[in-house]
CSV table of C-alpha atoms in Angstrom, one decimal:
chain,number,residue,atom,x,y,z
A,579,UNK,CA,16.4,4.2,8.4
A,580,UNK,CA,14.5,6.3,6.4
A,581,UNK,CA,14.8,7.0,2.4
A,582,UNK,CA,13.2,8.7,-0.6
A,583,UNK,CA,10.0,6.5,-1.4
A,584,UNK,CA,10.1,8.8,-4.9
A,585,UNK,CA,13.4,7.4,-5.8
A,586,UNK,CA,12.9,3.5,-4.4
A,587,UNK,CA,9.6,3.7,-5.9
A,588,UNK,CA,11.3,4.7,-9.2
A,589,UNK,CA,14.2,2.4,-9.0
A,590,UNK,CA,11.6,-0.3,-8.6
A,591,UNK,CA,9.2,0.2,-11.8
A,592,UNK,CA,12.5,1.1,-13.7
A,593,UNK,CA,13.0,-3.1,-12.8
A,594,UNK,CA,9.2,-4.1,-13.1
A,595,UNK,CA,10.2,-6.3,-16.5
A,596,UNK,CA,12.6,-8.5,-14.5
A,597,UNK,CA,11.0,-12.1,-14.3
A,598,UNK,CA,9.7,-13.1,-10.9
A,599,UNK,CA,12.4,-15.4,-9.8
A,600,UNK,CA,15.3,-16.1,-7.4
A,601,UNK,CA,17.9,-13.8,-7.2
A,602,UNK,CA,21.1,-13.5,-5.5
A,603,UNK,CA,24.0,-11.9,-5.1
A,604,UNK,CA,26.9,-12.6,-2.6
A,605,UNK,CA,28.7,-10.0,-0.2
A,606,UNK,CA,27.3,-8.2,3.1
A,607,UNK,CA,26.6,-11.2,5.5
A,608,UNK,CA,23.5,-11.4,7.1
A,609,UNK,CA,21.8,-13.0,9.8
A,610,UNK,CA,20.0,-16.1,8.7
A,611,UNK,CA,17.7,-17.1,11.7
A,612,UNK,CA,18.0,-20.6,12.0
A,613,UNK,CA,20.2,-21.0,14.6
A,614,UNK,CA,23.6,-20.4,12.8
A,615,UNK,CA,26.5,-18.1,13.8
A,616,UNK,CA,25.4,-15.3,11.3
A,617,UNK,CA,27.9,-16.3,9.1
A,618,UNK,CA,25.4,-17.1,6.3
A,619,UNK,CA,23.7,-14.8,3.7
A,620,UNK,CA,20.3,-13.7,4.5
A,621,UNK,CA,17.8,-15.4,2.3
A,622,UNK,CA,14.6,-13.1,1.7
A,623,UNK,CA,11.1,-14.7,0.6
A,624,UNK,CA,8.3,-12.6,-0.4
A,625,UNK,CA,5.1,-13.3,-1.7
A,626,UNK,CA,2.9,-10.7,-3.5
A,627,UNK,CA,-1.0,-10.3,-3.3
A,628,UNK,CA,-3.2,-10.5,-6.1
A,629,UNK,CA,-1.6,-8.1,-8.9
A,630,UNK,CA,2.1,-8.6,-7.9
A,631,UNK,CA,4.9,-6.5,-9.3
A,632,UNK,CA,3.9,-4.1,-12.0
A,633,UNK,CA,0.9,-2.5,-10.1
A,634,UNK,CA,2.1,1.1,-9.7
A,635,UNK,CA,0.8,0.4,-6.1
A,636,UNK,CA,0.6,-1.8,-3.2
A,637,UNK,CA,3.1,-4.7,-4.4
A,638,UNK,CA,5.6,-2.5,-6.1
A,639,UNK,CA,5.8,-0.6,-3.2
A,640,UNK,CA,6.7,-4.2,-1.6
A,641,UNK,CA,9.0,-5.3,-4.0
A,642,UNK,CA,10.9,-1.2,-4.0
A,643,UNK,CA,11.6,-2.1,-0.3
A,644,UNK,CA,12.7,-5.5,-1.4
A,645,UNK,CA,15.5,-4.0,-4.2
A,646,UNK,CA,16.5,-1.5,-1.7
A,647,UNK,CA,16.8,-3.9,0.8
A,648,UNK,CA,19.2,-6.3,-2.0
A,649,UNK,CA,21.3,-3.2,-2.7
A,650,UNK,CA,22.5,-2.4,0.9
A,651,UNK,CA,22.2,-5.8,2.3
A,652,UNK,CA,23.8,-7.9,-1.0
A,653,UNK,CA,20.8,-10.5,0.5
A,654,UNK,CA,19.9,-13.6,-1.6
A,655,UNK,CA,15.7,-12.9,-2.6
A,656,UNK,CA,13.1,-15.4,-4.0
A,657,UNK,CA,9.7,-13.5,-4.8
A,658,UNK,CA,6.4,-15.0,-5.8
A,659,UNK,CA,2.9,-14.0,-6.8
A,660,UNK,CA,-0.7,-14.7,-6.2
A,661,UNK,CA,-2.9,-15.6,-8.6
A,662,UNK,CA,-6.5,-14.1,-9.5
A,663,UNK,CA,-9.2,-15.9,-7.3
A,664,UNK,CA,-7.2,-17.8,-5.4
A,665,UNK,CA,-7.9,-19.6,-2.0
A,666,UNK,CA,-6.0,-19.4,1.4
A,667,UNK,CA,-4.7,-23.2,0.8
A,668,UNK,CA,-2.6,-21.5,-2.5
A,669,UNK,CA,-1.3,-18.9,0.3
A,670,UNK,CA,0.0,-21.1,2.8
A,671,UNK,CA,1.4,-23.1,-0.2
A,672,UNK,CA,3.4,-20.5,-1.7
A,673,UNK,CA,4.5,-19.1,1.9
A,674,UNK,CA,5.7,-23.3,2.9
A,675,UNK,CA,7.4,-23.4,-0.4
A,676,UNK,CA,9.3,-20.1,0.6
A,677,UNK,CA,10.4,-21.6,3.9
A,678,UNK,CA,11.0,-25.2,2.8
A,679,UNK,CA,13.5,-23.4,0.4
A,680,UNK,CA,15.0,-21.8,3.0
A,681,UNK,CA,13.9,-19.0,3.1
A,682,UNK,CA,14.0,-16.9,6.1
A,683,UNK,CA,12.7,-14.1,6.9
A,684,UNK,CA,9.6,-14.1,4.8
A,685,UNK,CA,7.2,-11.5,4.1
A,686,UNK,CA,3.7,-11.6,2.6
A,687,UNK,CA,2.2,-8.9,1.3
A,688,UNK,CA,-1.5,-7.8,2.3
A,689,UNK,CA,-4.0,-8.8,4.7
A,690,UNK,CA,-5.5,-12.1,2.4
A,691,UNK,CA,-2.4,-14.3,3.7
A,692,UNK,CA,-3.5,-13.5,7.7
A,693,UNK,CA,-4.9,-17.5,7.4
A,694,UNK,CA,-2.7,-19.3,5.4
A,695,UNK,CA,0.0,-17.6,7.2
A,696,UNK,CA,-1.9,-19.0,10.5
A,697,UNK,CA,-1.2,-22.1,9.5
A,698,UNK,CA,2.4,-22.1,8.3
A,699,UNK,CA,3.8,-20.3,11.0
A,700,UNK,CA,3.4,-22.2,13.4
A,701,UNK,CA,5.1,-25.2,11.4
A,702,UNK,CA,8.2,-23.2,11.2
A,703,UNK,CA,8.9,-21.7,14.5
A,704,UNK,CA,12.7,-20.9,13.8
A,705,UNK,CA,11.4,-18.8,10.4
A,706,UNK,CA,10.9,-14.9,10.9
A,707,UNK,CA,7.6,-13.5,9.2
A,708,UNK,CA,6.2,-10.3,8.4
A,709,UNK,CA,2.6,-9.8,7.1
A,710,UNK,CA,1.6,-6.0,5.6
A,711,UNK,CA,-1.8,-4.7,6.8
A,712,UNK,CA,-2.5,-7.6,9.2
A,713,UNK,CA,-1.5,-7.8,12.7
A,714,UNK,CA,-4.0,-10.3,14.3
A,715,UNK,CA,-1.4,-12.7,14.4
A,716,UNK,CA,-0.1,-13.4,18.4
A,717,UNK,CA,2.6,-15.9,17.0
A,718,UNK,CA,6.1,-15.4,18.1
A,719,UNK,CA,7.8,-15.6,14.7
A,720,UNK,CA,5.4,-13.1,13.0
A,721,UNK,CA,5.7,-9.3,12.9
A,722,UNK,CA,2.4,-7.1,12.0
A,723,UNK,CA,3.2,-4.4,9.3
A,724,UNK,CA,0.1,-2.0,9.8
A,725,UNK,CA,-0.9,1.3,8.9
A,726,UNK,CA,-2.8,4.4,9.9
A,727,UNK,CA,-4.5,4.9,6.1
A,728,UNK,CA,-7.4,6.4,7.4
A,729,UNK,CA,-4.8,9.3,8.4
A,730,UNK,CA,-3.6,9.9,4.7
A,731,UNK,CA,-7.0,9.2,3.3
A,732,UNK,CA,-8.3,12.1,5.5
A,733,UNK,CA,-5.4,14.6,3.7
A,734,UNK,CA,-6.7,13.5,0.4
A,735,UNK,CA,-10.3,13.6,1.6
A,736,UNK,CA,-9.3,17.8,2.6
A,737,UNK,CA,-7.6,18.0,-0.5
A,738,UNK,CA,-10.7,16.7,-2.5
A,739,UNK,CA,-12.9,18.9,-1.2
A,740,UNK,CA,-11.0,22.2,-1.5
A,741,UNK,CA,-10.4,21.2,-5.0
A,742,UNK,CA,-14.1,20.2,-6.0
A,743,UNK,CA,-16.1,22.8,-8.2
A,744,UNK,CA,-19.2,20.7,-7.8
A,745,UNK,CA,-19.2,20.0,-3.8
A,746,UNK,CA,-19.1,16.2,-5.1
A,747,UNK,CA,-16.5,13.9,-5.0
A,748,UNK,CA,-16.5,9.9,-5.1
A,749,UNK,CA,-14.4,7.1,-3.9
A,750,UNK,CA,-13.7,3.2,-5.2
A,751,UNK,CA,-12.9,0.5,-3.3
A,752,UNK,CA,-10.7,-2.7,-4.4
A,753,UNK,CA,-12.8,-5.1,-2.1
A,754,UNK,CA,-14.9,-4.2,0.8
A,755,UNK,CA,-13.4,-5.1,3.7
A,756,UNK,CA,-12.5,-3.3,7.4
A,757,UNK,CA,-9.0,-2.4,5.7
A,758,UNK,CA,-10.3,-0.8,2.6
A,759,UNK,CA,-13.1,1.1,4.6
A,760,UNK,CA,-10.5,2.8,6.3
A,761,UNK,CA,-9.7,4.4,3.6
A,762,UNK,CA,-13.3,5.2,3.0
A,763,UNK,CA,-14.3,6.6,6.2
A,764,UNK,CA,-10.8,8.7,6.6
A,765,UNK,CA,-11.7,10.5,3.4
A,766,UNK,CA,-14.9,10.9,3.8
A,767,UNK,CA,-14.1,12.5,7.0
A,768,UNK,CA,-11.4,14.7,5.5
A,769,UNK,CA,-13.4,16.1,2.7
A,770,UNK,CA,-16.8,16.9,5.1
A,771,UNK,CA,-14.2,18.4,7.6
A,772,UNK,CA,-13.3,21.4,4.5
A,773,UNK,CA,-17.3,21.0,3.3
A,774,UNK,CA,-20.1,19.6,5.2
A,775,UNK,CA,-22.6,19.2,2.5
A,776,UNK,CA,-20.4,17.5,0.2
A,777,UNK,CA,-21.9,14.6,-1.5
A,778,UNK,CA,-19.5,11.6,-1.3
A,779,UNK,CA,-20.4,8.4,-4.2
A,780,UNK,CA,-19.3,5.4,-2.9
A,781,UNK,CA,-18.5,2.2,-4.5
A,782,UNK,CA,-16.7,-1.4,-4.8
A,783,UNK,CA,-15.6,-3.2,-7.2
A,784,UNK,CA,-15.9,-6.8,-5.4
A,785,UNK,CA,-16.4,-8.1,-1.9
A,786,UNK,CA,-14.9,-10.6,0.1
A,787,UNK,CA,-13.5,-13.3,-0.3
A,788,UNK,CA,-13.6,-12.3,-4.0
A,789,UNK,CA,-10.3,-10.2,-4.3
A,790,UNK,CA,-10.5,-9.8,-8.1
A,791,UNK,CA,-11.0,-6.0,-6.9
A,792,UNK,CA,-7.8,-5.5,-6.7
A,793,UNK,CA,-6.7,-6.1,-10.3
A,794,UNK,CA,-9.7,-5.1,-12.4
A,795,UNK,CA,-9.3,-1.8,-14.4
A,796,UNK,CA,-12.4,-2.0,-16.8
A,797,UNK,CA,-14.5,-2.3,-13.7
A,798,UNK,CA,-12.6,0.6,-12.2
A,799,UNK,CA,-12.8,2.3,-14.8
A,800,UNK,CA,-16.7,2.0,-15.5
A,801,UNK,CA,-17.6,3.0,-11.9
A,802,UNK,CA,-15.3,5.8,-12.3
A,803,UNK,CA,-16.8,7.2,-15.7
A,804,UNK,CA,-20.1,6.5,-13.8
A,805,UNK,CA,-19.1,8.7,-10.4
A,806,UNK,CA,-17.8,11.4,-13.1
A,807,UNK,CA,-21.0,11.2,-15.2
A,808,UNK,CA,-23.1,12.0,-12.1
A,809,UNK,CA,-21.5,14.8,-11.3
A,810,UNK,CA,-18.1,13.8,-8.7
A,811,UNK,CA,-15.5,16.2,-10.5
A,812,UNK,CA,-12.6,14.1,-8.3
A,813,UNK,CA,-12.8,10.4,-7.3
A,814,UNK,CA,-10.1,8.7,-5.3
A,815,UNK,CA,-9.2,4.8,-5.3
A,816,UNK,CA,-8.3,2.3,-2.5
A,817,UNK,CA,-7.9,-0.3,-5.1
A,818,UNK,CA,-4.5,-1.8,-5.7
A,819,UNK,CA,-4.0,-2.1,-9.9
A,820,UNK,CA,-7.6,-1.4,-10.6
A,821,UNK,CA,-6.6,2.3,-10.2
A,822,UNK,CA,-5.3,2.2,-13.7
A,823,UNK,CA,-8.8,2.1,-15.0
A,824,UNK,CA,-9.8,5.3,-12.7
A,825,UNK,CA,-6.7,6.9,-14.5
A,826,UNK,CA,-8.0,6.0,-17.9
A,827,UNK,CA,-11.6,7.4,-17.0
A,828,UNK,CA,-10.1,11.0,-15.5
A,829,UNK,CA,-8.6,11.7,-18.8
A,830,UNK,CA,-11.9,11.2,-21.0
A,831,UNK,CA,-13.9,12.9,-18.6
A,832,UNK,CA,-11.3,15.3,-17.8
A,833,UNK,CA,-11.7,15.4,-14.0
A,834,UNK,CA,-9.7,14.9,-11.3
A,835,UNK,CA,-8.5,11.5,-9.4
A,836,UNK,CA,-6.6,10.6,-6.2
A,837,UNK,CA,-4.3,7.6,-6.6
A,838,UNK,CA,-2.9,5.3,-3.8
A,839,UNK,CA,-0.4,3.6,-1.5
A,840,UNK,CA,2.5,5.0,-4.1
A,841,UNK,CA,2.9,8.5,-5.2
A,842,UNK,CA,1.0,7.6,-8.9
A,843,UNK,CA,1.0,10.9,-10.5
A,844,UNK,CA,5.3,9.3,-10.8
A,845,UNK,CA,4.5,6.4,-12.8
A,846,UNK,CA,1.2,7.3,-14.7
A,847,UNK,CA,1.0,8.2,-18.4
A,848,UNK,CA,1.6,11.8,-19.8
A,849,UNK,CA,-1.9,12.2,-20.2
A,850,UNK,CA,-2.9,11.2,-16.8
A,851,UNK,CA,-0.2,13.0,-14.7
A,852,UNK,CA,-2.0,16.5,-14.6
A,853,UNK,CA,-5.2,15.1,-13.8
A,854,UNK,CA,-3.9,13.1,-10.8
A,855,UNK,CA,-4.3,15.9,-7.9
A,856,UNK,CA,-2.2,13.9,-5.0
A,857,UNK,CA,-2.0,10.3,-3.8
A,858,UNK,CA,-2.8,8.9,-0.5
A,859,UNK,CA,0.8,8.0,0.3
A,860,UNK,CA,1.3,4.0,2.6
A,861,UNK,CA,5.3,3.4,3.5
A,862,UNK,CA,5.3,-0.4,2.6
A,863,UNK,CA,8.4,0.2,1.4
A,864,UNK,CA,9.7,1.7,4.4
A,865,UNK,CA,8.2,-1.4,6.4
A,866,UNK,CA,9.8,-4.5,4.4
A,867,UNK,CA,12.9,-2.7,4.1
A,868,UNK,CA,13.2,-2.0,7.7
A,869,UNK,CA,11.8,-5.3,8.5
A,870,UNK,CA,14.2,-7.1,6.5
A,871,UNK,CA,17.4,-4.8,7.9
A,872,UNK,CA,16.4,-5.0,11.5
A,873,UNK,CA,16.5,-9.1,11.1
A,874,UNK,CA,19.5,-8.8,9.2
A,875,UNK,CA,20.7,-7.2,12.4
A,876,UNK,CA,19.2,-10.1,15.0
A,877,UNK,CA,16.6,-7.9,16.1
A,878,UNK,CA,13.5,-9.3,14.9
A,879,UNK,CA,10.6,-7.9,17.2
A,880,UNK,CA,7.1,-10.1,17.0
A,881,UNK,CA,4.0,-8.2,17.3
A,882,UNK,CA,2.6,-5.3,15.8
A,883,UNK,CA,4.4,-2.3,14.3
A,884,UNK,CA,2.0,1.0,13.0
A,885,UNK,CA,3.2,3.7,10.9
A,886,UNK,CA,1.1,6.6,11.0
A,887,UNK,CA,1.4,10.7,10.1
A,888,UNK,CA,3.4,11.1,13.1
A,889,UNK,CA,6.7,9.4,11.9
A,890,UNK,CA,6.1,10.0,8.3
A,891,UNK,CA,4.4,6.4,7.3
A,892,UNK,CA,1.5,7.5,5.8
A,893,UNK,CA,1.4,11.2,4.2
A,894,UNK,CA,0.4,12.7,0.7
A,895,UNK,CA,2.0,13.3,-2.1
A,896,UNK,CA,2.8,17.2,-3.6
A,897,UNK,CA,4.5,15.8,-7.4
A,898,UNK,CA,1.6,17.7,-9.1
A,899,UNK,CA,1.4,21.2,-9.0
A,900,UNK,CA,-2.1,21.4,-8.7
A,901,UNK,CA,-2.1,20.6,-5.4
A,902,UNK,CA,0.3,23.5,-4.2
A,903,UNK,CA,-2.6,26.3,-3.0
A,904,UNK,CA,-4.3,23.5,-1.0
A,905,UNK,CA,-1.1,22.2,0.4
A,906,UNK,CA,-0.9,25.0,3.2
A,907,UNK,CA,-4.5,23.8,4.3
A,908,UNK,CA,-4.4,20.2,4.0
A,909,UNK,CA,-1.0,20.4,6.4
A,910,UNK,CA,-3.1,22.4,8.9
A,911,UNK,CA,-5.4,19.3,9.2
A,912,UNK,CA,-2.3,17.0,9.3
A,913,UNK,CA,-0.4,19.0,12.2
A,914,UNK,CA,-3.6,18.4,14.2
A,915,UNK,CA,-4.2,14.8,13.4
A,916,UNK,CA,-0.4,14.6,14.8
A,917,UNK,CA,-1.2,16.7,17.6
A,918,UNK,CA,-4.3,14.6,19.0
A,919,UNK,CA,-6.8,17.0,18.0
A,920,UNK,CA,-8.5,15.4,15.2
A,921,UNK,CA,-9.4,11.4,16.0
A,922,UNK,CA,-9.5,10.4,12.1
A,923,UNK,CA,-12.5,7.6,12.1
A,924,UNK,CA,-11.6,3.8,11.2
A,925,UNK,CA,-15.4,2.8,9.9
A,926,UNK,CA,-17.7,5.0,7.8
């Protein structure tokens, strides 16, 4: 089931202010994995990454699925958050305290729970679990949520470039890992397919383990007046909250910026919105949602499931009207990414 990211995504920030604690609601039965007769409410756990609700990005996007999911499924939900620095013990804490509560299914959101979830999993064999942007797990109670964000980074890379005065555009990572440089080397790609000298700045704010990346706006936002001051005229962001701090940098400089996983030109501040060309759009809203309808249903699937630009999980977004004479271009390059014909690279 498929529904308007705009107006989850709105629903959700509309709700940001709400404390991040159990809440419940009584109704629609669902399916509560543990061996009963269905009878019972389904109990949701999520746990954020570093950032949680109120990041305009990654988590919101989480926690819109989440709401939507609580509307239609009147499901009882418990969410939680990671804190700052953080090690892969506190994960596998916060994901045991979720299914010792009873919790189930349970869904933690980004790649940094893949270990601590390797460790709880296996202690609750009867609990369902989805992880977002991990699917090395082979366990049979967890479910991979992965997607193709090289794909949408390659549309924004296209759009980038045909939008560029200066043939230079830059990029900023959250943390450098193989996820985040998928998001490099897609728009890299993108943006040399439209213009093959173009110079491409590259930068990150932290590296592995060190995940503060995700949640640092002054950082962002000094690499971004840097990219600017050397002559990139539109910089795009793979980098969770930080991307605030790009935001703040394209309005003093008065350039362009690409935001992330959300549609941000929605949710940015009246000064920001015209200066945020299109955003790199990731459906983890789609995914929990339909994760946590398809286990209402009994029909958890273990595994790994990708959404890519062929059924819509990944795109761009086309809020900000600046983007409309490159939109006709941008969806040539996506019809043959679809097709086969373009191969959008994984590594830069």
């Amino acid at each position: 089931m498929r529904v308007s990211r705009k107006a989850r995504f709105a629903a959700v920030v509309a709700a940001g202010a709400l404390a991040l604690t159990a809440c419940s609601s009584s109704g629609k039965s669902g399916n509560n994995n543990s061996g009963g007769s269905g009878s019972k409410t389904l109990k949701v756990g999520l746990a954020y990454d570093v950032g949680g609700r109120g990041d305009k990005s990654f988590n919101d996007l989480a926690a819109a699925g989440l709401q939507k999911a609580s509307q239609d499924l009147k499901i009882q939900t418990k969410e939680l958050s990671a804190v700052a620095g953080e090690n892969d013990q506190a994960k596998a804490d916060r994901l045991t305290l979720l299914a010792t509560s009873g919790y189930n299914p349970i869904i933690a959101v980004g790649f940094a729970y893949a270990a601590g979830l390797a460790k709880v999993a296996p202690k609750f064999p009867k609990v369902h679990f989805a992880i977002v942007d991990d699917d090395s797990s082979k366990l049979p109670n967890v479910e991979g949520l992965v997607f193709a964000e090289n794909e949408s980074s390659y549309l924004v890379g296209v759009a980038a470039a045909l939008a560029s005065k200066t043939h230079h555009i830059g990029f900023i990572g959250g943390v450098q890992t193989p996820l985040i440089q998928k998001f490099q080397a897609g728009y890299d790609a993108g943006a040399k397919a439209v213009d093959p000298t173009i110079k491409v700045d590259v930068a990150y704010i932290s590296q592995a383990p060190d995940f503060t990346g995700f949640n640092d706006p002054a950082k962002a936002k000094v690499i971004a007046e840097g990219q600017y001051d050397n002559g990139a005229d539109v910089v795009y962001h793979a980098a969770g909250g930080s991307g605030s701090g790009l935001f703040q940098a394209a309005v003093e400089k008065n350039k362009l910026a690409i935001g992330v996983d959300s549609d941000q030109y929605q949710t940015a501040a009246a000064d920001q919105k015209p200066l945020i060309l299109t955003s790199a759009l990731k459906g983890v809203d789609t995914a929990v949602y339909n994760f946590i309808e398809a286990d209402s249903k009994g029909q958890f699937k273990a595994g790994s499931t990708r959404f890519t630009l062929k059924d819509n999980g990944v795109g761009y977004s086309t809020s900000n009207p600046k983007i409309d004479p490159y939109k006709a271009k941008i969806d040539e390059y996506k019809q043959k990414i679809i097709a086969g014909s373009i191969t959008v690279p994984t590594t830069p």
